PDB file of C-alpha atoms in Angstrom:
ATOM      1  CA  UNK N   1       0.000   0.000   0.000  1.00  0.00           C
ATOM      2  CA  UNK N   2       3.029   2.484   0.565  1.00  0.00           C
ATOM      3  CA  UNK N   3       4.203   2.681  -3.203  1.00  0.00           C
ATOM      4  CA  UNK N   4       1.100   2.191  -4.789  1.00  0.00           C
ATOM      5  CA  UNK N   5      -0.018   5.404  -6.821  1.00  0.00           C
ATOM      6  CA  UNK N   6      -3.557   7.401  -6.384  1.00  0.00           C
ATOM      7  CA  UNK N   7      -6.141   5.905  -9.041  1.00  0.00           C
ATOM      8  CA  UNK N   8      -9.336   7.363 -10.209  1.00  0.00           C
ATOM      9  CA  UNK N   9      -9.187  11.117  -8.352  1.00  0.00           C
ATOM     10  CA  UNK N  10     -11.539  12.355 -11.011  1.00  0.00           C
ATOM     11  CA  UNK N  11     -14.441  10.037  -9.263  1.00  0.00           C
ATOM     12  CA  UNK N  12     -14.081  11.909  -6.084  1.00  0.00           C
ATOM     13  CA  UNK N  13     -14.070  15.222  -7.929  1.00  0.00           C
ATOM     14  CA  UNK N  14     -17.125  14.016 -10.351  1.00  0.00           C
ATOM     15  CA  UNK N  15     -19.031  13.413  -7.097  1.00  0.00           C
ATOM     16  CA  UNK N  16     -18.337  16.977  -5.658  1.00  0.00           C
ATOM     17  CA  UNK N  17     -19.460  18.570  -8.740  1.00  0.00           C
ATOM     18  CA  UNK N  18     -23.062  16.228  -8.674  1.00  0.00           C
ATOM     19  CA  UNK N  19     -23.236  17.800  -5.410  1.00  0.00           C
ATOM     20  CA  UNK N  20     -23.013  20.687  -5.954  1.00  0.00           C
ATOM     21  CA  UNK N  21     -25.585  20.229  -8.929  1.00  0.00           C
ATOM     22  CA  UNK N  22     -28.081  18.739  -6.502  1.00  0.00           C
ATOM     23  CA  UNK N  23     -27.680  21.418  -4.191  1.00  0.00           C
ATOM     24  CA  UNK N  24     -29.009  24.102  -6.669  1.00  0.00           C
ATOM     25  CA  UNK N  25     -31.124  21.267  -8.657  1.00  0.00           C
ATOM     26  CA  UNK N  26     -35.100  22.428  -8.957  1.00  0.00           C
ATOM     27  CA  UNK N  27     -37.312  20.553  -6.230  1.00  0.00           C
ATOM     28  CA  UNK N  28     -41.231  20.849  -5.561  1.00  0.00           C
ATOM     29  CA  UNK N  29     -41.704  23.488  -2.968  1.00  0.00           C
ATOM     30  CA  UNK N  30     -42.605  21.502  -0.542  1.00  0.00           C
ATOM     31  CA  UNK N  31     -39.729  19.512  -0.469  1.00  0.00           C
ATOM     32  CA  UNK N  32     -37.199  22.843  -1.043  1.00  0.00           C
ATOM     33  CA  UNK N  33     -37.567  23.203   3.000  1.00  0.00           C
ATOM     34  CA  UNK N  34     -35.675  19.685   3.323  1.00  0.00           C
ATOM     35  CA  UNK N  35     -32.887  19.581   0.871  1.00  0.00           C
ATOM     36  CA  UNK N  36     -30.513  17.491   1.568  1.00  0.00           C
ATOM     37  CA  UNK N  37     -26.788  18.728   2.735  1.00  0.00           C
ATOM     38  CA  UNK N  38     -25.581  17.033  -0.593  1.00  0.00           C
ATOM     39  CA  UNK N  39     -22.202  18.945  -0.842  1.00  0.00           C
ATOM     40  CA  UNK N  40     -21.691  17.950   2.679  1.00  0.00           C
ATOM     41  CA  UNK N  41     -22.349  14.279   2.439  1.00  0.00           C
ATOM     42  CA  UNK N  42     -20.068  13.723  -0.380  1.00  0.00           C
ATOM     43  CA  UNK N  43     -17.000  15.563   1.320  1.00  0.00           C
ATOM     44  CA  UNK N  44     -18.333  13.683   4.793  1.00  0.00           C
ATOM     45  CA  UNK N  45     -17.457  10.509   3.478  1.00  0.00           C
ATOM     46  CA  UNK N  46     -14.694  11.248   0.717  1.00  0.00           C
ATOM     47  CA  UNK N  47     -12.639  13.089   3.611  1.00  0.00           C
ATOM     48  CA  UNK N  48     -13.585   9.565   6.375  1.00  0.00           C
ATOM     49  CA  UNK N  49     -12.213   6.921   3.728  1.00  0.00           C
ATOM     50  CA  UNK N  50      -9.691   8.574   2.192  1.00  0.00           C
ATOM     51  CA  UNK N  51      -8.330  10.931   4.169  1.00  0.00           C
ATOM     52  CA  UNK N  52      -4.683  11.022   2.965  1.00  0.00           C
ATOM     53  CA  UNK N  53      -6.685  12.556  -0.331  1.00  0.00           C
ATOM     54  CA  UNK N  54      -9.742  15.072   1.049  1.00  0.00           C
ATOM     55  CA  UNK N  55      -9.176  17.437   3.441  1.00  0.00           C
ATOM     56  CA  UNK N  56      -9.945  20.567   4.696  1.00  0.00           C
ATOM     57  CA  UNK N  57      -7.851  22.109   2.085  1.00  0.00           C
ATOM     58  CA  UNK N  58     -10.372  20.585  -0.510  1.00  0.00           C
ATOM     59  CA  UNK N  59     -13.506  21.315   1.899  1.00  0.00           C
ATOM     60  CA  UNK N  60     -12.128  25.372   1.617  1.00  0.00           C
ATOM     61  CA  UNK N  61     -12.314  24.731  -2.097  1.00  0.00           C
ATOM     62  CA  UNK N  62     -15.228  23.077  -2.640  1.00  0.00           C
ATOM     63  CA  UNK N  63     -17.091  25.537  -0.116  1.00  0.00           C
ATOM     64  CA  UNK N  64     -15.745  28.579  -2.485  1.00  0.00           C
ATOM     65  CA  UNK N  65     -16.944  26.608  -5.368  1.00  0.00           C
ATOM     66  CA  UNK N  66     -20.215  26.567  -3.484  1.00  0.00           C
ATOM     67  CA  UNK N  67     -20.167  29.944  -2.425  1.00  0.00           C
ATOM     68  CA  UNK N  68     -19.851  30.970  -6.238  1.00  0.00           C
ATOM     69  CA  UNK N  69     -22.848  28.578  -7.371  1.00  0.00           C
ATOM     70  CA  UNK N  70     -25.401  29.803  -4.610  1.00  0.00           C
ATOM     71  CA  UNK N  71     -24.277  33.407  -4.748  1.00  0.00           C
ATOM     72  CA  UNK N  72     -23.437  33.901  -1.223  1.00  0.00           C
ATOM     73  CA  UNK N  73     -21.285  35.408   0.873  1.00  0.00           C
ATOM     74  CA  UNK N  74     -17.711  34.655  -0.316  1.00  0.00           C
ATOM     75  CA  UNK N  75     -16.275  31.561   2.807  1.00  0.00           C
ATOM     76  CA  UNK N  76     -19.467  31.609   4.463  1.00  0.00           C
ATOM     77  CA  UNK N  77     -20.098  27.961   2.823  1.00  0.00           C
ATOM     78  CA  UNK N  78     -15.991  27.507   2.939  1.00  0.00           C
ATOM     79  CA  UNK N  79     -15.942  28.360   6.406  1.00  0.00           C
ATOM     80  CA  UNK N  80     -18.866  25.705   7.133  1.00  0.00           C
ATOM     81  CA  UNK N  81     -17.549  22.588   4.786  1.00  0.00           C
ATOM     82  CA  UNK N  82     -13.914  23.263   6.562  1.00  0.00           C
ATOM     83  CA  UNK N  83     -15.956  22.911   9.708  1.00  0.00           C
ATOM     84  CA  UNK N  84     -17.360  19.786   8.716  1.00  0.00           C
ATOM     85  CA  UNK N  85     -14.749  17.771   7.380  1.00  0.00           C
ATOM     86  CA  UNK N  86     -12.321  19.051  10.151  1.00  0.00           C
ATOM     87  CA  UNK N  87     -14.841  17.183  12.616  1.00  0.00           C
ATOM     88  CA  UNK N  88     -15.000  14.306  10.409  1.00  0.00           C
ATOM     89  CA  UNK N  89     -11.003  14.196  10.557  1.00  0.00           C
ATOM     90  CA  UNK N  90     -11.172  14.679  14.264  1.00  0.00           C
ATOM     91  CA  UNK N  91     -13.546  11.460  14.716  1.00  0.00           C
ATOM     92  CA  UNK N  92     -12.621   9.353  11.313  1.00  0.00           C
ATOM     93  CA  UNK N  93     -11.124   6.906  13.479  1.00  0.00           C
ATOM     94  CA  UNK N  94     -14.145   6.419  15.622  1.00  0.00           C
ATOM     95  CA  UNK N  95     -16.666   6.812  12.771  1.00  0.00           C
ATOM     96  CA  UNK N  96     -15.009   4.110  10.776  1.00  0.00           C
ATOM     97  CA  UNK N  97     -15.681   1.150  13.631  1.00  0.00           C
ATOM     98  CA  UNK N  98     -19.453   2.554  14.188  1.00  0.00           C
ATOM     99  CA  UNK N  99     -22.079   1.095  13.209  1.00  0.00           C
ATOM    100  CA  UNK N 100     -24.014   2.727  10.676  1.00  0.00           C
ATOM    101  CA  UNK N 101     -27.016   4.317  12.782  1.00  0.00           C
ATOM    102  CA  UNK N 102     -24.255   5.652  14.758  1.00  0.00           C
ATOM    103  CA  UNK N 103     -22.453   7.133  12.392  1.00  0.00           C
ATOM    104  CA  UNK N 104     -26.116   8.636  11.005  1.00  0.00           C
ATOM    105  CA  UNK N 105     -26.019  10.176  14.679  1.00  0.00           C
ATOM    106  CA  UNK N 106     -22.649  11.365  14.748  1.00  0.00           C
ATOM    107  CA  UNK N 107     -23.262  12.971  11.602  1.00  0.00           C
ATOM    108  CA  UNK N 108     -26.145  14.609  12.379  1.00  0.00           C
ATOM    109  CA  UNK N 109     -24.732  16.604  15.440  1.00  0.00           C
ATOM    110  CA  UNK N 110     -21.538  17.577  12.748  1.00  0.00           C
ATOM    111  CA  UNK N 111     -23.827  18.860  10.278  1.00  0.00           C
ATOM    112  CA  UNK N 112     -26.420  20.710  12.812  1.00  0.00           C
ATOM    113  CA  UNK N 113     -23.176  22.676  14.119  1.00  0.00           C
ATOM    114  CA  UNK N 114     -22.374  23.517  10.484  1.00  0.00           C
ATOM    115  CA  UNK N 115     -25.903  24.574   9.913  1.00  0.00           C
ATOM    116  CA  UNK N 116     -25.391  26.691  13.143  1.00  0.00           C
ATOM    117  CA  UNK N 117     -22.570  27.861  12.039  1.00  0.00           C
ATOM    118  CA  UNK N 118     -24.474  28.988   9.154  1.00  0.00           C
ATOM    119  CA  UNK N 119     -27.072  30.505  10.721  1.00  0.00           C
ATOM    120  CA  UNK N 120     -24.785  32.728  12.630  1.00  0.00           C
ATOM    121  CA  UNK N 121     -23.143  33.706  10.018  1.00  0.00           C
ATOM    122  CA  UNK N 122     -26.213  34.480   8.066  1.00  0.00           C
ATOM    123  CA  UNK N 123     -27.147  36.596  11.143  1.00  0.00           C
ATOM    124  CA  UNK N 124     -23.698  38.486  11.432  1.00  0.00           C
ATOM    125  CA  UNK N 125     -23.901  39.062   7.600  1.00  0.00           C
ATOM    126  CA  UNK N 126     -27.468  41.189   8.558  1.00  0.00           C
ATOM    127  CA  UNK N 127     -29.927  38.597   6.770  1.00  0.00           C
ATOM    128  CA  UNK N 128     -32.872  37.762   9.096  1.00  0.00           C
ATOM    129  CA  UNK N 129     -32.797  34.698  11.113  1.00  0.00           C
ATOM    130  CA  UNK N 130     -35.085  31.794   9.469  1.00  0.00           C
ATOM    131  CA  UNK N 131     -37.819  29.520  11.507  1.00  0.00           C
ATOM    132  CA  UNK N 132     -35.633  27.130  13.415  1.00  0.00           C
ATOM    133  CA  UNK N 133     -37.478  24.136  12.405  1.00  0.00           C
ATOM    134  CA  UNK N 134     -37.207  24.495   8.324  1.00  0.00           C
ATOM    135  CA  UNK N 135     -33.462  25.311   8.858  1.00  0.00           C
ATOM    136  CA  UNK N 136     -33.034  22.272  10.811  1.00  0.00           C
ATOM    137  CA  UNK N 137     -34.530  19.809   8.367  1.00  0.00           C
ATOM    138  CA  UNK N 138     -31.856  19.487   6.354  1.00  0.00           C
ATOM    139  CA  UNK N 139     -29.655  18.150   8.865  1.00  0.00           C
ATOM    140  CA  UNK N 140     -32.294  15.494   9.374  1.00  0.00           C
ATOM    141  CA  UNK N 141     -32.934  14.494   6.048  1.00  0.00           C
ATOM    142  CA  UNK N 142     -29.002  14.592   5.522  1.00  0.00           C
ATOM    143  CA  UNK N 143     -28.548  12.214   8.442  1.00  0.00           C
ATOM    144  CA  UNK N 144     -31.342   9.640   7.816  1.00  0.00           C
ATOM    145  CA  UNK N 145     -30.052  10.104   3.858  1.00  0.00           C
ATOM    146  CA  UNK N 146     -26.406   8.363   5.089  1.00  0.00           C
ATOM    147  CA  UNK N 147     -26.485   4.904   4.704  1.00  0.00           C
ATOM    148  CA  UNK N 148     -27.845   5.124   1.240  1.00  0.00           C
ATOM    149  CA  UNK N 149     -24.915   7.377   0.344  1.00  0.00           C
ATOM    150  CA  UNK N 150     -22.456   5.497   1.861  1.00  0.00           C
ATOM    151  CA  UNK N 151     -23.504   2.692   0.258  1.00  0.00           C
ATOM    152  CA  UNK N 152     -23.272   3.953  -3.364  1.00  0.00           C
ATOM    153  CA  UNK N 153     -20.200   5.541  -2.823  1.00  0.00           C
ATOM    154  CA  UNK N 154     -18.811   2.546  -1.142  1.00  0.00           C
ATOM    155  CA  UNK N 155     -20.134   0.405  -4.150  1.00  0.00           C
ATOM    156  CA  UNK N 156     -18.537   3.463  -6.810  1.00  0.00           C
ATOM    157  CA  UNK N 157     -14.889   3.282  -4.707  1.00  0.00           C
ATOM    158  CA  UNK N 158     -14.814  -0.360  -5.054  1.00  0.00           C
ATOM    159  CA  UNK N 159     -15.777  -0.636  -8.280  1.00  0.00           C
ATOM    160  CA  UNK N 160     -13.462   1.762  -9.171  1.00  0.00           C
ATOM    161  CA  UNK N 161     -10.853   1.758  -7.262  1.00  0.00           C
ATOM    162  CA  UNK N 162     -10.496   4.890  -5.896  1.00  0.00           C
ATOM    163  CA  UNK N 163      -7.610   5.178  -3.520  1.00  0.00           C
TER     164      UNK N 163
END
């Protein structure tokens, strides 16, 4: 494993751009109010199994990127995604023996910080705070929305190879 070369880093980037085109994707309104943290999940577990490729340098990145796309305030969304994949470094040793419910609950406390995160930094920026509850959801959905992303990713760094 020491001398073997990186294969397939395109996959991991392929999956941060879906992401980000899910995250600005058209939805029914009544499902806009629980979008899914997709950005998030993909750099959740890109930067837990393969850490020696994703980190927070990539999450700064990718959270520009985002911040670009969604027309926000330039490292508000940088700021966050460094948040979360610095917490996923901090625990990827833990995460990786958990089951996969816990993992779904671990997750869901990292991304409600980042969403708090957000919302402060929505607030500082002089936007008016949202209904807790609807900016909340996301987390949720994002959590219970886990195992099915793991799973295809798993499945797509397998297949592929992605190292």
């Amino acid at each position: 494993m020491i001398g073997t070369r990186p294969n397939n880093g395109w996959v991991i980037w392929l999956t941060f751009a879906i992401g980000l085109l899910l995250s600005v994707a058209p939805m029914p309104e009544f499902m806009e109010v629980g979008r899914p943290l997709w950005v998030a999940l993909f750099l959740s577990y890109w930067t837990l199994y393969v850490p020696h490729r994703i980190g927070m340098g990539t999450a700064w990145l990718l959270g520009l990127a985002a911040d670009v796309l969604y027309g926000t305030l330039l490292g508000q969304n940088a700021l966050v995604l460094t948040l979360v994949a610095f917490l996923v470094l901090l625990l990827q040793q833990r995460l990786r023996m958990f089951p996969m419910w816990q993992q779904s609950l671990v997750l869901l406390v990292v991304f409600g910080l980042a969403q708090l995160v957000r919302l402060w930094l929505n607030v500082l920026a002089g936007s008016p705070p949202p209904p807790t509850l609807p900016f909340l959801l996301p987390v949720l959905v994002s959590a219970l929305l886990w195992p099915w992303m793991f799973v295809a990713l798993r499945g797509i760094r397998s297949r592929l190879q992605v190292n």
